[in-house]
Short mmCIF file of C-alpha atoms in Angstrom, two decimals:
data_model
loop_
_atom_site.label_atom_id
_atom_site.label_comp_id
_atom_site.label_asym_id
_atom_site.label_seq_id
_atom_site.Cartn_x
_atom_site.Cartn_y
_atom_site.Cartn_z
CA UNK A 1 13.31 88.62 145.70
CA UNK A 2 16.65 87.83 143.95
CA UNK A 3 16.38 88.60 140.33
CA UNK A 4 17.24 85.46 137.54
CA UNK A 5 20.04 85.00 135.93
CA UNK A 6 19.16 86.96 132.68
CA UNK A 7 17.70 89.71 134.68
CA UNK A 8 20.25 90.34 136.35
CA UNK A 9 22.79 89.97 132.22
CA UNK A 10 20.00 92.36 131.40
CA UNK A 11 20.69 95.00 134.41
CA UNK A 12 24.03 94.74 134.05
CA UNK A 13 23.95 95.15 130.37
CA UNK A 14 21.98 98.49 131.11
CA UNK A 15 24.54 99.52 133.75
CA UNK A 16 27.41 99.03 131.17
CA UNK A 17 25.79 100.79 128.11
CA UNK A 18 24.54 104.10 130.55
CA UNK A 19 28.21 104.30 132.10
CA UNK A 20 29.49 103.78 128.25
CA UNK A 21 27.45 106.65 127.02
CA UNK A 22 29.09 110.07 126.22
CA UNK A 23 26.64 111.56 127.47
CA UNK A 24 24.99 110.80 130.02
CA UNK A 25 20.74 110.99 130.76
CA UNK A 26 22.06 113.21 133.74
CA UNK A 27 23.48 115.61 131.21
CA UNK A 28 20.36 115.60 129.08
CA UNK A 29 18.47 116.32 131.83
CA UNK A 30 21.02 119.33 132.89
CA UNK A 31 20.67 120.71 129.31
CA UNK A 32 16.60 120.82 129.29
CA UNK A 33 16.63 122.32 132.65
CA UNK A 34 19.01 125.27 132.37
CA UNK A 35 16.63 126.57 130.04
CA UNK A 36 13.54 125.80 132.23
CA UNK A 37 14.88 128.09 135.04
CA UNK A 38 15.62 131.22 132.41
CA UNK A 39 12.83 131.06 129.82
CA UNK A 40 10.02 133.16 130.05
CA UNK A 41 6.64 132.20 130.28
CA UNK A 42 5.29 131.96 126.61
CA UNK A 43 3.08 134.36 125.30
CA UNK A 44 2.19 131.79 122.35
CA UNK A 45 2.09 128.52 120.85
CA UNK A 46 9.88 123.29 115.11
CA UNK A 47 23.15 104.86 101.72
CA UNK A 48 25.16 102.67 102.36
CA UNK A 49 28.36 104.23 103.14
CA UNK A 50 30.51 105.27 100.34
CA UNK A 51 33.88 104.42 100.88
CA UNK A 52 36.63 104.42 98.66
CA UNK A 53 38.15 101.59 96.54
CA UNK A 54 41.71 101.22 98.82
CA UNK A 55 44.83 99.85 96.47
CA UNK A 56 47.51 100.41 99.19
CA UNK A 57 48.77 97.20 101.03
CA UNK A 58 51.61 95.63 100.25
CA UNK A 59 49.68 92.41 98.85
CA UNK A 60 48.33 93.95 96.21
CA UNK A 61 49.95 93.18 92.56
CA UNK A 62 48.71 94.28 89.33
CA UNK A 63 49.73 92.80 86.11
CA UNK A 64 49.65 94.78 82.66
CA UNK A 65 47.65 93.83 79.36
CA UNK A 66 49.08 93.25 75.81
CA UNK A 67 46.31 94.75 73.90
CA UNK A 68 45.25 98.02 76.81
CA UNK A 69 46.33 100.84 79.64
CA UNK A 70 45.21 98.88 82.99
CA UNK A 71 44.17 101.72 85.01
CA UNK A 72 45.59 101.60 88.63
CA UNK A 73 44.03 103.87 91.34
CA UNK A 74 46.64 105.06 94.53
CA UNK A 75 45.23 106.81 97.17
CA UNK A 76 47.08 110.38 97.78
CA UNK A 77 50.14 110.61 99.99
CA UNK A 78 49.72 106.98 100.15
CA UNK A 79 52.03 103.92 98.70
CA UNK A 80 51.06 102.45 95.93
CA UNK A 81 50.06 98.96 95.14
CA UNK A 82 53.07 96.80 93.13
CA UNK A 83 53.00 97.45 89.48
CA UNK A 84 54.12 94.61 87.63
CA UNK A 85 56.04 95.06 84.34
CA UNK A 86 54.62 91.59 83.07
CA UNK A 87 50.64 90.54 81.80
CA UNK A 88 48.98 87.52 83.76
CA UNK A 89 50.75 84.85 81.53
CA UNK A 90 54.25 85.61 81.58
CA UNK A 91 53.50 86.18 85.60
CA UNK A 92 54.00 82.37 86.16
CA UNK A 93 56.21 82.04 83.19
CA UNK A 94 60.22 81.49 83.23
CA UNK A 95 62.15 84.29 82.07
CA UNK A 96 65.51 84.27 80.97
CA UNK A 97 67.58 87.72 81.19
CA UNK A 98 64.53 90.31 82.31
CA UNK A 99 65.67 93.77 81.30
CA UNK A 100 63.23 96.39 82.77
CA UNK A 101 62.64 99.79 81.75
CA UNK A 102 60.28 102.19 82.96
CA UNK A 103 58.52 105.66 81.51
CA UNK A 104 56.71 108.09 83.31
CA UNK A 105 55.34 111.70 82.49
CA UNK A 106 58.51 113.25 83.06
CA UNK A 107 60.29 110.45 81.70
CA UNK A 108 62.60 107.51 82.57
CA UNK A 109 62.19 106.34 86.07
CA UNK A 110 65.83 105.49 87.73
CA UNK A 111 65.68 102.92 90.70
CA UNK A 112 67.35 105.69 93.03
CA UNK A 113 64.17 107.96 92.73
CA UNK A 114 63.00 108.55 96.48
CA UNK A 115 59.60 108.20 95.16
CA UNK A 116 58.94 106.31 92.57
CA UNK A 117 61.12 103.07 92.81
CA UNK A 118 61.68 99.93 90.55
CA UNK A 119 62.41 96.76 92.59
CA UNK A 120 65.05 93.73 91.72
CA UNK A 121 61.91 92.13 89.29
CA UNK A 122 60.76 95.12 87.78
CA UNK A 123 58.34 96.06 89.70
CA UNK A 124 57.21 99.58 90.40
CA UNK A 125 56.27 101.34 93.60
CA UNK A 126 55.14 104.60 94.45
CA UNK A 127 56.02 105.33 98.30
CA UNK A 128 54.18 108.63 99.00
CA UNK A 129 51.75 109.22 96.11
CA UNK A 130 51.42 113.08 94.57
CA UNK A 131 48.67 114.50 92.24
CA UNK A 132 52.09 115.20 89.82
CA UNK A 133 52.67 111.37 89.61
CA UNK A 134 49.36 110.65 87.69
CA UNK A 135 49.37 110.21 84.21
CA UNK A 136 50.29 107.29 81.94
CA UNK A 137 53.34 105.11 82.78
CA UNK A 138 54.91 102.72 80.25
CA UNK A 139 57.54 99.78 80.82
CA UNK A 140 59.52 98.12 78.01
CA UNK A 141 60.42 94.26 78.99
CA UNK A 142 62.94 92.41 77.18
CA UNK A 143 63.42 89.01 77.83
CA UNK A 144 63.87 85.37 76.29
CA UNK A 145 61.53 82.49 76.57
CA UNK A 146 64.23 80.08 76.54
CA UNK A 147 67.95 79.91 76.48
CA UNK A 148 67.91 79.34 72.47
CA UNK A 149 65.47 81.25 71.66
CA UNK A 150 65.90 85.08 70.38
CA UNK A 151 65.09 88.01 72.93
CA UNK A 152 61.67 89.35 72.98
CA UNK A 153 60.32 93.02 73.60
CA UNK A 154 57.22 93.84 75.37
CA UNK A 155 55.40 97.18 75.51
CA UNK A 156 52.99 97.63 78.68
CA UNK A 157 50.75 100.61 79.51
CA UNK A 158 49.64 101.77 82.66
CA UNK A 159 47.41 104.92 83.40
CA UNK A 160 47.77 105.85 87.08
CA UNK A 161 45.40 107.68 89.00
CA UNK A 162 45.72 109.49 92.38
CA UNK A 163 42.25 109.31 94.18
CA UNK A 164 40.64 110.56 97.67
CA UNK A 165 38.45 109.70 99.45
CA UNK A 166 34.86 111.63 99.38
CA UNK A 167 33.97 114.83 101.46
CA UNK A 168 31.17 113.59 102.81
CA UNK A 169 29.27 114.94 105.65
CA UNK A 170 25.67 114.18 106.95
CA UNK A 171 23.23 116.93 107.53
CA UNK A 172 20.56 117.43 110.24
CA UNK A 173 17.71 119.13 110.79
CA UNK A 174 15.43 118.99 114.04
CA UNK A 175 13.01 121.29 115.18
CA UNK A 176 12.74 122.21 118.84
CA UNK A 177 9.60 123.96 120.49
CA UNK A 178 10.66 127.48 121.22
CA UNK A 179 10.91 130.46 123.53
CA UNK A 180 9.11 133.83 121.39
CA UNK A 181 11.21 134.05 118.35
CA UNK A 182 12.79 137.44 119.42
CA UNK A 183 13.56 136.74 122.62
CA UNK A 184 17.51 135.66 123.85
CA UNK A 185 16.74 132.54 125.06
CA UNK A 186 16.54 130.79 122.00
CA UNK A 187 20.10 132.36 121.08
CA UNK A 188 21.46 131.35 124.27
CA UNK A 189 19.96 127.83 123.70
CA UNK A 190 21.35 127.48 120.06
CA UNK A 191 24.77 127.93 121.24
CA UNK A 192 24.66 125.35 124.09
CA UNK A 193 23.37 122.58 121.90
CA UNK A 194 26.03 123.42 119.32
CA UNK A 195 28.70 123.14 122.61
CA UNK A 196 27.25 119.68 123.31
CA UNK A 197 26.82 118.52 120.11
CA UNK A 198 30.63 119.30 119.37
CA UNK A 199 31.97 117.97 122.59
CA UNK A 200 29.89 114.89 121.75
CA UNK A 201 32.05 114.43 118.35
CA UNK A 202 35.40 115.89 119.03
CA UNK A 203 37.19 112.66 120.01
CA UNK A 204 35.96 110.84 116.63
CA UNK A 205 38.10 114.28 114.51
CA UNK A 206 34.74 115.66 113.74
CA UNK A 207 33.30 118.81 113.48
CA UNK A 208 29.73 120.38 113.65
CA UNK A 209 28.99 123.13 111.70
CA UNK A 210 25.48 125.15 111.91
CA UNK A 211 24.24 125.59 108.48
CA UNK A 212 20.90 127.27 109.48
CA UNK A 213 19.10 128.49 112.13
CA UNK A 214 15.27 129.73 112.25
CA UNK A 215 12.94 130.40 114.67
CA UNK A 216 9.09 129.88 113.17
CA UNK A 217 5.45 130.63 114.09
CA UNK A 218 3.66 127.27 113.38
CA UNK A 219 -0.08 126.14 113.19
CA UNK A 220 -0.76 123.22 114.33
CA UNK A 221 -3.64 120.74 113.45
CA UNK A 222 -6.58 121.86 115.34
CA UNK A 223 -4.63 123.80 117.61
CA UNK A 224 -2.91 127.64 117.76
CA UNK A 225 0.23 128.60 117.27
CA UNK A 226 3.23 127.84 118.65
CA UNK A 227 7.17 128.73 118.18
CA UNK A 228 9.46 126.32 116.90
CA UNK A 229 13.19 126.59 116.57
CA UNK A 230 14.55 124.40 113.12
CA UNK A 231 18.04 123.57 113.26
CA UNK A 232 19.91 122.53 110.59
CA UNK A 233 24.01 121.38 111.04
CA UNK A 234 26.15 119.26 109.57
CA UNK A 235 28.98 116.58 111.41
CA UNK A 236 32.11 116.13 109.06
CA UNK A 237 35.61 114.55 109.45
CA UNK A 238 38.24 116.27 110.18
CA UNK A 239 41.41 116.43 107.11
CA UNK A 240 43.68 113.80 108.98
CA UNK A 241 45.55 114.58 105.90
CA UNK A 242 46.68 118.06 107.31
CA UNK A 243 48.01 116.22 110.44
CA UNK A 244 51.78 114.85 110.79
CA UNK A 245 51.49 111.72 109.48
CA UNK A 246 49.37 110.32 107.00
CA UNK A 247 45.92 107.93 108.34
CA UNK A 248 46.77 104.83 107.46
CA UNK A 249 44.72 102.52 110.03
CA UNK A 250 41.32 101.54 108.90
CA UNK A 251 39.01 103.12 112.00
CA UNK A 252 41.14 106.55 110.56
CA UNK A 253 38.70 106.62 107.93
CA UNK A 254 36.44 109.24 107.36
CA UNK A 255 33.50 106.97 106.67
CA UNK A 256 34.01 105.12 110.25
CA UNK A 257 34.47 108.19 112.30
CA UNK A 258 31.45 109.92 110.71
CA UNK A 259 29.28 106.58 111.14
CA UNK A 260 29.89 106.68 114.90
CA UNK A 261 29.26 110.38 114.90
CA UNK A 262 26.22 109.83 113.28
CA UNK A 263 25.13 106.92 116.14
CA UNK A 264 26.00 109.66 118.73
CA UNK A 265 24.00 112.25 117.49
CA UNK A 266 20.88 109.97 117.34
CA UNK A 267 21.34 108.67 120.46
CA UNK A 268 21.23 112.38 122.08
CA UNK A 269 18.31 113.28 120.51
CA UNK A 270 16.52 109.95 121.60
CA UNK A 271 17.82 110.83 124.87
CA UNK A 272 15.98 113.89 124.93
CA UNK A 273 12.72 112.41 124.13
CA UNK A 274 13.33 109.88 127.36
CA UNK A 275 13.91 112.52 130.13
CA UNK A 276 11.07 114.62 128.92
CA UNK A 277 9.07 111.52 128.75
CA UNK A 278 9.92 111.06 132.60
CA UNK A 279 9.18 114.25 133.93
CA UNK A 280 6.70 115.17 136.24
CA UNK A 281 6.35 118.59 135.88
CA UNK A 282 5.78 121.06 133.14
CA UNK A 283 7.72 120.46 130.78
CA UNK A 284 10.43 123.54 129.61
CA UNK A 285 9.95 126.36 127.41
CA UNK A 286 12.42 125.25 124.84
CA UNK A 287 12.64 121.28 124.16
CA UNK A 288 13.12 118.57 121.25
CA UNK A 289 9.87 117.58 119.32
CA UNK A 290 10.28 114.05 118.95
CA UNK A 291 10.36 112.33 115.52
CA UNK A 292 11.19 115.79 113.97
CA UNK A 293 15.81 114.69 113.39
CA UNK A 294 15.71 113.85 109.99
CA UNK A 295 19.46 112.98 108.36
CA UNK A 296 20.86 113.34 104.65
CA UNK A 297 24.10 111.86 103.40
CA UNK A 298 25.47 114.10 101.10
CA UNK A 299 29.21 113.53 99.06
CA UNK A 300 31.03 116.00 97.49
CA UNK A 301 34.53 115.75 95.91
CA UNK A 302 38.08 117.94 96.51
CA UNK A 303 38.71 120.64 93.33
CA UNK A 304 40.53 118.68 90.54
CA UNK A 305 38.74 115.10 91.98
CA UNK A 306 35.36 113.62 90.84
CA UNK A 307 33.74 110.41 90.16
CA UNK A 308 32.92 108.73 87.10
CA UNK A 309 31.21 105.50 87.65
CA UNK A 310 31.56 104.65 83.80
CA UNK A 311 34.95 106.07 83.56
CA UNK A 312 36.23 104.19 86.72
CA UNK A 313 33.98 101.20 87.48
CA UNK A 314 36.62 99.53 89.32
CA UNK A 315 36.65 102.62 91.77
CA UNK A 316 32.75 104.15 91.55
CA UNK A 317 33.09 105.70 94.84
CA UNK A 318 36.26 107.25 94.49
CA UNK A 319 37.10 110.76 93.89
CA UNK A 320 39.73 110.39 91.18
CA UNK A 321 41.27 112.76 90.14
CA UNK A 322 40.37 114.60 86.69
CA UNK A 323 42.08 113.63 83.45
CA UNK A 324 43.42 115.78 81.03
CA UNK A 325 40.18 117.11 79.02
CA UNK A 326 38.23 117.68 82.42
CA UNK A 327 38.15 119.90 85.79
CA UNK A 328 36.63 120.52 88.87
CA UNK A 329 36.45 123.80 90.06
CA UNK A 330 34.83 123.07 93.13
CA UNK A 331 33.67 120.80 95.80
CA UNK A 332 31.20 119.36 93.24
CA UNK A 333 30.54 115.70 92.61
CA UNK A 334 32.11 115.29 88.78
CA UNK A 335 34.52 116.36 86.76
CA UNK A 336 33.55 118.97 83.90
CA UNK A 337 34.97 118.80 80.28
CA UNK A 338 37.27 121.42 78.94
CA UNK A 339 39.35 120.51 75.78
CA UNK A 340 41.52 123.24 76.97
CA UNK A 341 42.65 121.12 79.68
CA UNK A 342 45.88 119.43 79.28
CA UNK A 343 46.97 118.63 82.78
CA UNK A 344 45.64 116.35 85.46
CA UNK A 345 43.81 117.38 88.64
CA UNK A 346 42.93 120.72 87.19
CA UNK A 347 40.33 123.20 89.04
CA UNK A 348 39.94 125.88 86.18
CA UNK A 349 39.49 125.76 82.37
CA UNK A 350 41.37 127.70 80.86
#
C-alpha cells in the first residue's frame, strides 16, 4: 500500500536528517563492534549561552556626557564603534566652527595615526583595537551656538575598554560499562572514542581534550559488581584569533561553534543507546550506559581580562580587561585588586 502524503514528508524527513548526520548509525555500530570482536570475556560485573556584548559595526555611535566618563567596550583586534566628540543634545544641534581635539594615554591623537583615527566631524575610530589603546580618552570641542554668539569649550571623557570574549568550554562526563580495569582493551577503547569524538568536532574549530580517565569496580543495586569506565573531556573553540585574519562573521563565534559541538556530542551518545537498543545478540564488553552524559558549562577569562557585572553592567558577560588597581593572573573568572597596579590588562601584582 502507497504510504500518505505526510508519511511519506515524514520518511523523507528521516532520510534527510540520517544522510545529514556526521556520523552515521553505521559508524556507531562499527565503533561498538570493534570492541566486541577483541574484548575478553569478563571475569566480573561507569545557561544560557554567554556571549559577549559586541560594539563593532559601523552603525554604532556613542555620544559623551557633560557631568561623566561613558565607558565604551571594543572587542580586541577589532574596530571600534564611532566615538562621538559631542553629548546627546548638541548631537542634533547646529554648530558653527567645530574645532576637535583629541587625548589619549600617550597623548594627542593626530588624524594620520594608522590606528586610531579622527574623522571630518570629530569622530574617533579605532581600526584594529590593542590592549595598549585602553585607558581614558578625552576630547576638547570648541564651537559656537550661533554666528553672534561667543565660542564655547567642551570637555568630554571617555574610558575605553578592550574586551574578549569568554574561554568557555563544556565538560563531559559519561560512564561506559567496561572490559577488567587492567586489561588493554579499555586503553585501546579510550583512544578510539577520543578519535571519533574529535573528528566529530574538527570542522566547527574545536577541540576535545580528555581531562580524566578511570576505570571503577561498581556495586550495583541488588546486583554484583561490575567495571565501569568514567570519562570525563572537555570540547572548546579553537583561538580564531591566532589565525590570519581576524573572525569577524557571526557563526565565527565561539559560543555558536561550541553550541553545535555540544548538539553533536549528544547526538552520538544517543546514537549509541539506539544501536545497542537494536541488537540481537549479546551485547559488547565495553558500551555506553545510557542516561549516565551529564554536561557543565564552565567560563573562564584570558590573564589580564575578567568580568565585573557591577563594574560593567552594560557588558556582564564580557571579559574586560582589568583596570589599573586590578589583575588576573590566570584563566580565572575576575579580576583581583592590587593597588600596586598601575597599568591595564595586568597578569601579576607587583
Amino acid at each position: 500500500m502507497e504510504a500518505s502524503a505526510p508519511g511519506r514528508a515524514r520518511l523523507a524527513w528521516r532520510r534527510a536528517r540520517d544522510a545529514a548526520s556526521p556520523l552515521s548509525r553505521a559508524a556507531v555500530l562499527l565503533f561498538l563492534s570493534a570492541f566486541l570482536v577483541r574484548a575478553p570475556p569478563s571475569v566480573g560485573y561507569l545557561v544560557r549561552l554567554p556571549r559577549a556584548f559586541r560594539l563593532t559595526q559601523d552603525s554604532v555611535k556613542i555620544v559623551g556626557s557633560p557631568t561623566f566618563p561613558v565607558k565604551v567596550y571594543v572587542m580586541l583586534h577589532q574596530k571600534s564603534p564611532h566615538v562621538l566628540c559631542v553629548t546627546q543634545r548638541l548631537r542634533n544641534a547646529e554648530l558653527i566652527d567645530p574645532s576637535f581635539q583629541w587625548h589619549g594615554p600617550k597623548g594627542k591623537i593626530i588624524s594620520e595615526n594608522s590606528t586610531a583615527q579622527i574623522t571630518s566631524t570629530g569622530s574617533l575610530v579605532f581600526q584594529n583595537f590593542e590592549e595598549s589603546m585602553s585607558g581614558i580618552y578625552t576630547c576638547f570641542l570648541e564651537y559656537k551656538p550661533t554666528v553672534e554668539e561667543i565660542v564655547k569649550n567642551l570637555q568630554l571623557k571617555y574610558v575605553i575598554y578592550a574586551y574578549r570574549e569568554p574561554r568557555y568550554y563544556y565538560q563531559f562526563t559519561a560512564r561506559y560499562h567496561a572490559a577488567p580495569c587492567n586489561s588493554i582493551y579499555n586503553i585501546s577503547f579510550e583512544k578510539k572514542l577520543l578519535q571519533i569524538l574529535s573528528k566529530l568536532v574538527l570542522d566547527l574549530s574545536c577541540e576535545i581534550s580528555l581531562l580524566k580517565s578511570e576505570c571503577h569496580r561498581v556495586k550495583m543495586q541488588r546486583a554484583g559488581l561490575q567495571n565501569e569506565l568514567f570519562f570525563t573531556f572537555s570540547v572548546s573553540s579553537l583561538d580564531t584569533e591566532k589565525g590570519p585574519k581576524p573572525c569577524t562573521e557571526h557563526n565565527c563565534e565561539s559560543s555558536n561553534r561550541l553550541s553545535k559541538a555540544k548538539n553533536l556530542i549528544e547526538r552520538f551518545f544517543n546514537q549509541q543507546v539506539e544501536v545497542l537498543g537494536r541488537r540481537a545478540e549479546p551485547l559488547p564488553e565495553i558500551y555506553y550506559i545510557e542516561g549516565t552524559l551529564q554536561m557543565v558549562w564552565i567560563n573562564r577569562c584570558f590573564p589580564g581580562y575578567g568580568m565585573n557585572v557591577l563594574q560593567h553592567p552594560k557588558c556582564p558577560e564580557c571579559c574586560v580587561i582589568c583596570s589599573p588597581g586590578s589583575y588576573n593572573p590566570r584563566d580565572g573568572i575576575h579580576c583581583l585588586q592590587c593597588n600596586s597596579s598601575l597599568v591595564y590588562g595586568a597578569k601579576a601584582c607587583l
